[in-house]
Amino acid sequence: MIKQRYTVQRGILVNVVLIVLILMFAVISMNSGKMNLSPQEVLNVLLGNGTGKHNLILFDFRMPRIVLSILVGLGMGAAGVVMQSLLRNDMASPGTLGISSGSGLFVLFFVVFFASAGKSSFIALPLLAFVGGLLAAGLIFLLSYHRGRNLSPIGLILTGVALGSGYGALTTFLTLKLDDSQMDFMLNWLAGSLWGADWRYIAVLAPWVLILIGYIFYKSRMLNALHLGYQTAEGLGLSVKRQFLGLSIAAVALSSGSVAVGGSFFFVGLIAPHMARKLVGPDHKLLIPAASLTGGLVVVLADTITRTVNLGGDVPTGIVITVISVPYFLYLLAKAN
């Protein structure tokens, strides 16, 4: 008798281990940096007995960055697994579909027209990014839609790739109009620099990410059915178009909010679902939390590396993620033939 590889017990254990690893790297990250703090000094700060200098380092600089990195990873991991399941294609992600590029274009509009006019808002940026991502997703579906025919996952992805290139070109054109400080911001955003490490941005992003992940987890049974195929899902009595639309909007909102405050981390949305699926299998009740936690672990690990290892300069977190993820992704591609 062949023993079942993926079990509920194994999935729960994997998710618990991922939570422990995130907490472990968060603690290491609190202790590490250009100015090292001992574990006792960190504990004193957390207990309210730290010095003013240590409080400043931990609460104003390191903890916002750690929390932001975890939230961005959670959001991109969950968004990636939803898009791959809805389109039944392992190459689907906020990046390959062009949604991140659409959000990035609206982030650039914000920088050019709002921030430069002194109208900076902690609510406007994620909302504009969401609008950009939603418009990008709507345009992709509109151009891929053919009356009387089901949506083709391959057609959606190819349309997304084409539109993403167009958004990239428009973004490059607009960057020519930026001054030096705005240009630095956009370059750091595109490289994934976790620029919004501020408690005010986190206060906006945290409920955004946690509520949407909760909604997606609530729909895990629907995702299991949709992943079997649209006709099969309809045969099971599922309203495919309604569920598809609701889950798509949730995934776009998650990825748009994450990239707006964190930066361009589209590779996390592509790789985290693959890693999680290897660990817990295809059941979305286990896969959604595992993909979210894997995304959070990847980003907080990469951010810890950028702050503890001398890489010859201030290297954005997104660059480190790409460097450590690409070999694993190539391995998966080779193994999948």
GROMACS .gro file of C-alpha atoms in nm:
model
  337
    1MET     CA    1   0.000   0.000   0.000
    2ILE     CA    2   0.136   0.340  -0.103
    3LYS     CA    3   0.153   0.580   0.189
    4GLN     CA    4  -0.011   0.919   0.118
    5ARG     CA    5   0.263   1.180   0.083
    6TYR     CA    6   0.066   1.486   0.188
    7THR     CA    7  -0.147   1.465   0.501
    8VAL     CA    8  -0.331   1.723   0.707
    9GLN     CA    9  -0.099   1.657   1.001
   10ARG     CA   10   0.207   1.717   0.784
   11GLY     CA   11   0.057   2.037   0.644
   12ILE     CA   12  -0.021   2.174   0.989
   13LEU     CA   13   0.329   2.084   1.110
   14VAL     CA   14   0.489   2.259   0.808
   15ASN     CA   15   0.287   2.575   0.874
   16VAL     CA   16   0.388   2.573   1.242
   17VAL     CA   17   0.754   2.530   1.145
   18LEU     CA   18   0.726   2.822   0.900
   19ILE     CA   19   0.582   3.045   1.175
   20VAL     CA   20   0.867   2.947   1.408
   21LEU     CA   21   1.125   3.020   1.136
   22ILE     CA   22   0.974   3.364   1.068
   23LEU     CA   23   0.984   3.449   1.439
   24MET     CA   24   1.340   3.319   1.465
   25PHE     CA   25   1.465   3.532   1.176
   26ALA     CA   26   1.270   3.831   1.309
   27VAL     CA   27   1.456   3.800   1.641
   28ILE     CA   28   1.790   3.762   1.458
   29SER     CA   29   1.704   4.066   1.247
   30MET     CA   30   1.628   4.271   1.561
   31ASN     CA   31   1.974   4.192   1.695
   32SER     CA   32   2.159   4.254   1.369
   33GLY     CA   33   2.258   4.560   1.174
   34LYS     CA   34   2.529   4.821   1.149
   35MET     CA   35   2.489   4.872   1.524
   36ASN     CA   36   2.454   4.533   1.694
   37LEU     CA   37   2.225   4.497   1.993
   38SER     CA   38   2.272   4.205   2.232
   39PRO     CA   39   1.973   3.975   2.301
   40GLN     CA   40   1.956   4.121   2.653
   41GLU     CA   41   1.939   4.477   2.516
   42VAL     CA   42   1.662   4.378   2.274
   43LEU     CA   43   1.472   4.210   2.557
   44ASN     CA   44   1.507   4.522   2.772
   45VAL     CA   45   1.363   4.735   2.494
   46LEU     CA   46   1.069   4.498   2.442
   47LEU     CA   47   1.000   4.502   2.818
   48GLY     CA   48   1.008   4.882   2.824
   49ASN     CA   49   1.342   4.908   3.002
   50GLY     CA   50   1.560   5.008   2.706
   51THR     CA   51   1.765   5.323   2.668
   52GLY     CA   52   1.648   5.603   2.440
   53LYS     CA   53   1.906   5.511   2.180
   54HIS     CA   54   1.811   5.142   2.181
   55ASN     CA   55   1.439   5.227   2.167
   56LEU     CA   56   1.505   5.447   1.865
   57ILE     CA   57   1.700   5.176   1.681
   58LEU     CA   58   1.450   4.900   1.749
   59PHE     CA   59   1.110   5.072   1.734
   60ASP     CA   60   1.178   5.338   1.471
   61PHE     CA   61   1.405   5.152   1.231
   62ARG     CA   62   1.427   4.775   1.268
   63MET     CA   63   1.083   4.659   1.381
   64PRO     CA   64   0.887   4.855   1.115
   65ARG     CA   65   1.111   4.706   0.848
   66ILE     CA   66   1.073   4.351   0.985
   67VAL     CA   67   0.694   4.380   1.014
   68LEU     CA   68   0.669   4.532   0.665
   69SER     CA   69   0.883   4.256   0.512
   70ILE     CA   70   0.660   3.988   0.666
   71LEU     CA   71   0.339   4.160   0.551
   72VAL     CA   72   0.468   4.206   0.196
   73GLY     CA   73   0.574   3.841   0.181
   74LEU     CA   74   0.238   3.723   0.316
   75GLY     CA   75   0.048   3.930   0.061
   76MET     CA   76   0.253   3.832  -0.241
   77GLY     CA   77   0.257   3.463  -0.148
   78ALA     CA   78  -0.122   3.449  -0.109
   79ALA     CA   79  -0.182   3.653  -0.427
   80GLY     CA   80   0.049   3.424  -0.624
   81VAL     CA   81  -0.122   3.102  -0.517
   82VAL     CA   82  -0.467   3.240  -0.603
   83MET     CA   83  -0.358   3.348  -0.953
   84GLN     CA   84  -0.185   3.016  -1.024
   85SER     CA   85  -0.491   2.823  -0.907
   86LEU     CA   86  -0.747   3.033  -1.093
   87LEU     CA   87  -0.552   3.019  -1.419
   88ARG     CA   88  -0.426   2.664  -1.358
   89ASN     CA   89  -0.082   2.775  -1.470
   90ASP     CA   90   0.233   2.762  -1.257
   91MET     CA   91   0.380   3.068  -1.435
   92ALA     CA   92   0.094   3.297  -1.329
   93SER     CA   93   0.183   3.564  -1.074
   94PRO     CA   94   0.121   3.937  -1.018
   95GLY     CA   95   0.445   4.002  -1.209
   96THR     CA   96   0.392   3.783  -1.515
   97LEU     CA   97   0.031   3.904  -1.552
   98GLY     CA   98   0.145   4.266  -1.562
   99ILE     CA   99  -0.054   4.361  -1.251
  100SER     CA  100   0.255   4.466  -1.057
  101SER     CA  101   0.359   4.684  -1.352
  102GLY     CA  102   0.015   4.848  -1.357
  103SER     CA  103   0.038   4.918  -0.985
  104GLY     CA  104   0.391   5.050  -1.032
  105LEU     CA  105   0.273   5.292  -1.299
  106PHE     CA  106   0.016   5.439  -1.059
  107VAL     CA  107   0.281   5.455  -0.784
  108LEU     CA  108   0.480   5.667  -1.028
  109PHE     CA  109   0.175   5.890  -1.091
  110PHE     CA  110   0.153   5.936  -0.715
  111VAL     CA  111   0.519   6.035  -0.693
  112VAL     CA  112   0.495   6.280  -0.985
  113PHE     CA  113   0.159   6.446  -0.920
  114PHE     CA  114   0.077   6.403  -0.550
  115ALA     CA  115   0.400   6.372  -0.353
  116SER     CA  116   0.569   6.654  -0.549
  117ALA     CA  117   0.267   6.877  -0.477
  118GLY     CA  118   0.299   6.811  -0.105
  119LYS     CA  119  -0.020   6.601  -0.099
  120SER     CA  120   0.139   6.287   0.039
  121SER     CA  121  -0.110   6.055   0.204
  122PHE     CA  122  -0.069   5.720   0.373
  123ILE     CA  123  -0.404   5.607   0.234
  124ALA     CA  124  -0.375   5.742  -0.121
  125LEU     CA  125  -0.068   5.540  -0.222
  126PRO     CA  126  -0.203   5.185  -0.162
  127LEU     CA  127  -0.541   5.289  -0.302
  128LEU     CA  128  -0.385   5.427  -0.620
  129ALA     CA  129  -0.175   5.112  -0.653
  130PHE     CA  130  -0.491   4.903  -0.613
  131VAL     CA  131  -0.667   5.107  -0.882
  132GLY     CA  132  -0.367   5.062  -1.111
  133GLY     CA  133  -0.358   4.687  -1.051
  134LEU     CA  134  -0.735   4.657  -1.096
  135LEU     CA  135  -0.728   4.852  -1.424
  136ALA     CA  136  -0.439   4.636  -1.545
  137ALA     CA  137  -0.628   4.316  -1.455
  138GLY     CA  138  -0.950   4.447  -1.615
  139LEU     CA  139  -0.769   4.534  -1.936
  140ILE     CA  140  -0.608   4.190  -1.949
  141PHE     CA  141  -0.943   4.015  -1.908
  142LEU     CA  142  -1.109   4.248  -2.161
  143LEU     CA  143  -0.846   4.185  -2.428
  144SER     CA  144  -0.849   3.810  -2.361
  145TYR     CA  145  -1.228   3.777  -2.365
  146HIS     CA  146  -1.401   3.618  -2.661
  147ARG     CA  147  -1.779   3.589  -2.658
  148GLY     CA  148  -1.902   3.231  -2.637
  149ARG     CA  149  -1.561   3.094  -2.538
  150ASN     CA  150  -1.406   3.024  -2.201
  151LEU     CA  151  -1.111   3.235  -2.089
  152SER     CA  152  -0.781   3.080  -2.195
  153PRO     CA  153  -0.520   3.080  -1.914
  154ILE     CA  154  -0.239   3.091  -2.170
  155GLY     CA  155  -0.409   3.381  -2.350
  156LEU     CA  156  -0.444   3.571  -2.022
  157ILE     CA  157  -0.077   3.525  -1.935
  158LEU     CA  158   0.048   3.623  -2.283
  159THR     CA  159  -0.177   3.932  -2.278
  160GLY     CA  160  -0.044   4.016  -1.932
  161VAL     CA  161   0.316   3.983  -2.047
  162ALA     CA  162   0.249   4.213  -2.345
  163LEU     CA  163   0.069   4.474  -2.135
  164GLY     CA  164   0.336   4.451  -1.864
  165SER     CA  165   0.596   4.544  -2.125
  166GLY     CA  166   0.380   4.840  -2.227
  167TYR     CA  167   0.344   4.957  -1.866
  168GLY     CA  168   0.720   4.922  -1.825
  169ALA     CA  169   0.785   5.139  -2.129
  170LEU     CA  170   0.542   5.405  -2.005
  171THR     CA  171   0.702   5.394  -1.661
  172THR     CA  172   1.046   5.445  -1.815
  173PHE     CA  173   0.915   5.740  -2.017
  174LEU     CA  174   0.766   5.907  -1.709
  175THR     CA  175   1.085   5.856  -1.506
  176LEU     CA  176   1.260   6.087  -1.755
  177LYS     CA  177   1.053   6.371  -1.608
  178LEU     CA  178   1.159   6.303  -1.248
  179ASP     CA  179   1.412   6.500  -1.050
  180ASP     CA  180   1.704   6.327  -0.882
  181SER     CA  181   1.528   6.243  -0.553
  182GLN     CA  182   1.218   6.113  -0.731
  183MET     CA  183   1.437   5.909  -0.965
  184ASP     CA  184   1.619   5.754  -0.668
  185PHE     CA  185   1.286   5.662  -0.512
  186MET     CA  186   1.158   5.492  -0.827
  187LEU     CA  187   1.482   5.300  -0.881
  188ASN     CA  188   1.471   5.175  -0.523
  189TRP     CA  189   1.102   5.087  -0.558
  190LEU     CA  190   1.164   4.890  -0.875
  191ALA     CA  191   1.451   4.702  -0.709
  192GLY     CA  192   1.240   4.618  -0.400
  193SER     CA  193   1.383   4.829  -0.121
  194LEU     CA  194   1.104   4.804   0.147
  195TRP     CA  195   1.083   5.183   0.135
  196GLY     CA  196   0.761   5.216   0.339
  197ALA     CA  197   0.909   5.094   0.669
  198ASP     CA  198   0.702   5.337   0.871
  199TRP     CA  199   0.436   5.252   1.132
  200ARG     CA  200   0.183   5.475   0.953
  201TYR     CA  201   0.210   5.277   0.630
  202ILE     CA  202   0.206   4.950   0.825
  203ALA     CA  203  -0.113   5.056   1.004
  204VAL     CA  204  -0.277   5.082   0.659
  205LEU     CA  205  -0.119   4.771   0.505
  206ALA     CA  206  -0.166   4.526   0.796
  207PRO     CA  207  -0.550   4.514   0.800
  208TRP     CA  208  -0.550   4.525   0.419
  209VAL     CA  209  -0.332   4.212   0.397
  210LEU     CA  210  -0.477   4.016   0.690
  211ILE     CA  211  -0.844   4.068   0.596
  212LEU     CA  212  -0.785   3.973   0.231
  213ILE     CA  213  -0.585   3.662   0.324
  214GLY     CA  214  -0.866   3.565   0.561
  215TYR     CA  215  -1.117   3.603   0.275
  216ILE     CA  216  -0.900   3.392   0.042
  217PHE     CA  217  -0.859   3.123   0.310
  218TYR     CA  218  -1.239   3.123   0.357
  219LYS     CA  219  -1.267   3.050  -0.017
  220SER     CA  220  -1.015   2.765  -0.011
  221ARG     CA  221  -1.281   2.502  -0.097
  222MET     CA  222  -1.381   2.709  -0.401
  223LEU     CA  223  -1.018   2.728  -0.511
  224ASN     CA  224  -0.988   2.349  -0.476
  225ALA     CA  225  -1.287   2.310  -0.709
  226LEU     CA  226  -1.172   2.575  -0.959
  227HIS     CA  227  -0.826   2.420  -0.975
  228LEU     CA  228  -0.989   2.100  -1.107
  229GLY     CA  229  -1.117   2.288  -1.412
  230TYR     CA  230  -1.400   2.530  -1.481
  231GLN     CA  231  -1.634   2.264  -1.624
  232THR     CA  232  -1.576   2.037  -1.325
  233ALA     CA  233  -1.641   2.327  -1.088
  234GLU     CA  234  -1.967   2.410  -1.270
  235GLY     CA  235  -2.062   2.045  -1.246
  236LEU     CA  236  -2.016   2.068  -0.870
  237GLY     CA  237  -2.268   2.354  -0.862
  238LEU     CA  238  -2.017   2.637  -0.833
  239SER     CA  239  -2.084   2.981  -0.981
  240VAL     CA  240  -1.750   2.997  -1.162
  241LYS     CA  241  -1.771   3.356  -1.292
  242ARG     CA  242  -1.872   3.502  -0.954
  243GLN     CA  243  -1.606   3.313  -0.760
  244PHE     CA  244  -1.343   3.387  -1.025
  245LEU     CA  245  -1.421   3.760  -1.012
  246GLY     CA  246  -1.420   3.782  -0.632
  247LEU     CA  247  -1.096   3.590  -0.589
  248SER     CA  248  -0.928   3.780  -0.874
  249ILE     CA  249  -1.012   4.117  -0.716
  250ALA     CA  250  -0.882   3.994  -0.379
  251ALA     CA  251  -0.553   3.877  -0.534
  252VAL     CA  252  -0.510   4.205  -0.725
  253ALA     CA  253  -0.580   4.406  -0.409
  254LEU     CA  254  -0.330   4.199  -0.210
  255SER     CA  255  -0.048   4.227  -0.461
  256SER     CA  256  -0.115   4.596  -0.536
  257GLY     CA  257  -0.114   4.699  -0.169
  258SER     CA  258   0.200   4.496  -0.102
  259VAL     CA  259   0.404   4.637  -0.389
  260ALA     CA  260   0.281   4.991  -0.324
  261VAL     CA  261   0.434   5.009   0.022
  262GLY     CA  262   0.703   4.744  -0.008
  263GLY     CA  263   0.835   4.775  -0.362
  264SER     CA  264   0.843   4.547  -0.663
  265PHE     CA  265   0.853   4.197  -0.511
  266PHE     CA  266   0.674   4.014  -0.791
  267PHE     CA  267   0.920   3.721  -0.781
  268VAL     CA  268   0.791   3.628  -0.435
  269GLY     CA  269   0.443   3.583  -0.581
  270LEU     CA  270   0.586   3.347  -0.840
  271ILE     CA  271   0.819   3.133  -0.628
  272ALA     CA  272   0.645   3.109  -0.288
  273PRO     CA  273   0.344   2.905  -0.412
  274HIS     CA  274   0.581   2.656  -0.580
  275MET     CA  275   0.782   2.609  -0.261
  276ALA     CA  276   0.468   2.575  -0.050
  277ARG     CA  277   0.309   2.325  -0.288
  278LYS     CA  278   0.619   2.107  -0.255
  279LEU     CA  279   0.582   2.116   0.123
  280VAL     CA  280   0.207   2.072   0.183
  281GLY     CA  281   0.054   1.958  -0.146
  282PRO     CA  282  -0.236   2.107  -0.348
  283ASP     CA  283  -0.509   2.137  -0.080
  284HIS     CA  284  -0.571   2.513  -0.052
  285LYS     CA  285  -0.669   2.493   0.315
  286LEU     CA  286  -0.304   2.415   0.382
  287LEU     CA  287  -0.151   2.568   0.070
  288ILE     CA  288  -0.278   2.926   0.124
  289PRO     CA  289  -0.126   2.968   0.473
  290ALA     CA  290   0.189   2.782   0.365
  291ALA     CA  291   0.240   3.003   0.055
  292SER     CA  292   0.175   3.318   0.261
  293LEU     CA  293   0.418   3.213   0.533
  294THR     CA  294   0.679   3.103   0.277
  295GLY     CA  295   0.657   3.446   0.116
  296GLY     CA  296   0.697   3.613   0.454
  297LEU     CA  297   0.994   3.392   0.539
  298VAL     CA  298   1.169   3.460   0.206
  299VAL     CA  299   1.135   3.839   0.239
  300VAL     CA  300   1.236   3.860   0.607
  301LEU     CA  301   1.532   3.627   0.540
  302ALA     CA  302   1.648   3.836   0.243
  303ASP     CA  303   1.607   4.158   0.441
  304THR     CA  304   1.809   4.013   0.730
  305ILE     CA  305   2.087   3.923   0.485
  306THR     CA  306   2.095   4.275   0.338
  307ARG     CA  307   2.136   4.425   0.685
  308THR     CA  308   2.385   4.175   0.830
  309VAL     CA  309   2.611   4.071   0.543
  310ASN     CA  310   2.848   4.319   0.384
  311LEU     CA  311   2.742   4.314   0.017
  312GLY     CA  312   2.954   4.614  -0.079
  313GLY     CA  313   2.675   4.869  -0.054
  314ASP     CA  314   2.308   4.924   0.032
  315VAL     CA  315   2.161   4.642  -0.176
  316PRO     CA  316   1.776   4.639  -0.205
  317THR     CA  317   1.600   4.338  -0.055
  318GLY     CA  318   1.438   4.251  -0.388
  319ILE     CA  319   1.779   4.195  -0.549
  320VAL     CA  320   1.876   3.943  -0.278
  321ILE     CA  321   1.542   3.763  -0.318
  322THR     CA  322   1.597   3.727  -0.691
  323VAL     CA  323   1.953   3.600  -0.642
  324ILE     CA  324   1.856   3.333  -0.386
  325SER     CA  325   1.531   3.232  -0.562
  326VAL     CA  326   1.639   3.201  -0.926
  327PRO     CA  327   1.849   2.883  -0.878
  328TYR     CA  328   1.559   2.709  -0.704
  329PHE     CA  329   1.315   2.820  -0.973
  330LEU     CA  330   1.546   2.693  -1.247
  331TYR     CA  331   1.572   2.364  -1.058
  332LEU     CA  332   1.192   2.336  -1.053
  333LEU     CA  333   1.172   2.411  -1.425
  334ALA     CA  334   1.437   2.149  -1.504
  335LYS     CA  335   1.266   1.890  -1.286
  336ALA     CA  336   0.927   1.964  -1.445
  337ASN     CA  337   1.084   1.924  -1.791
   0.00000   0.00000   0.00000
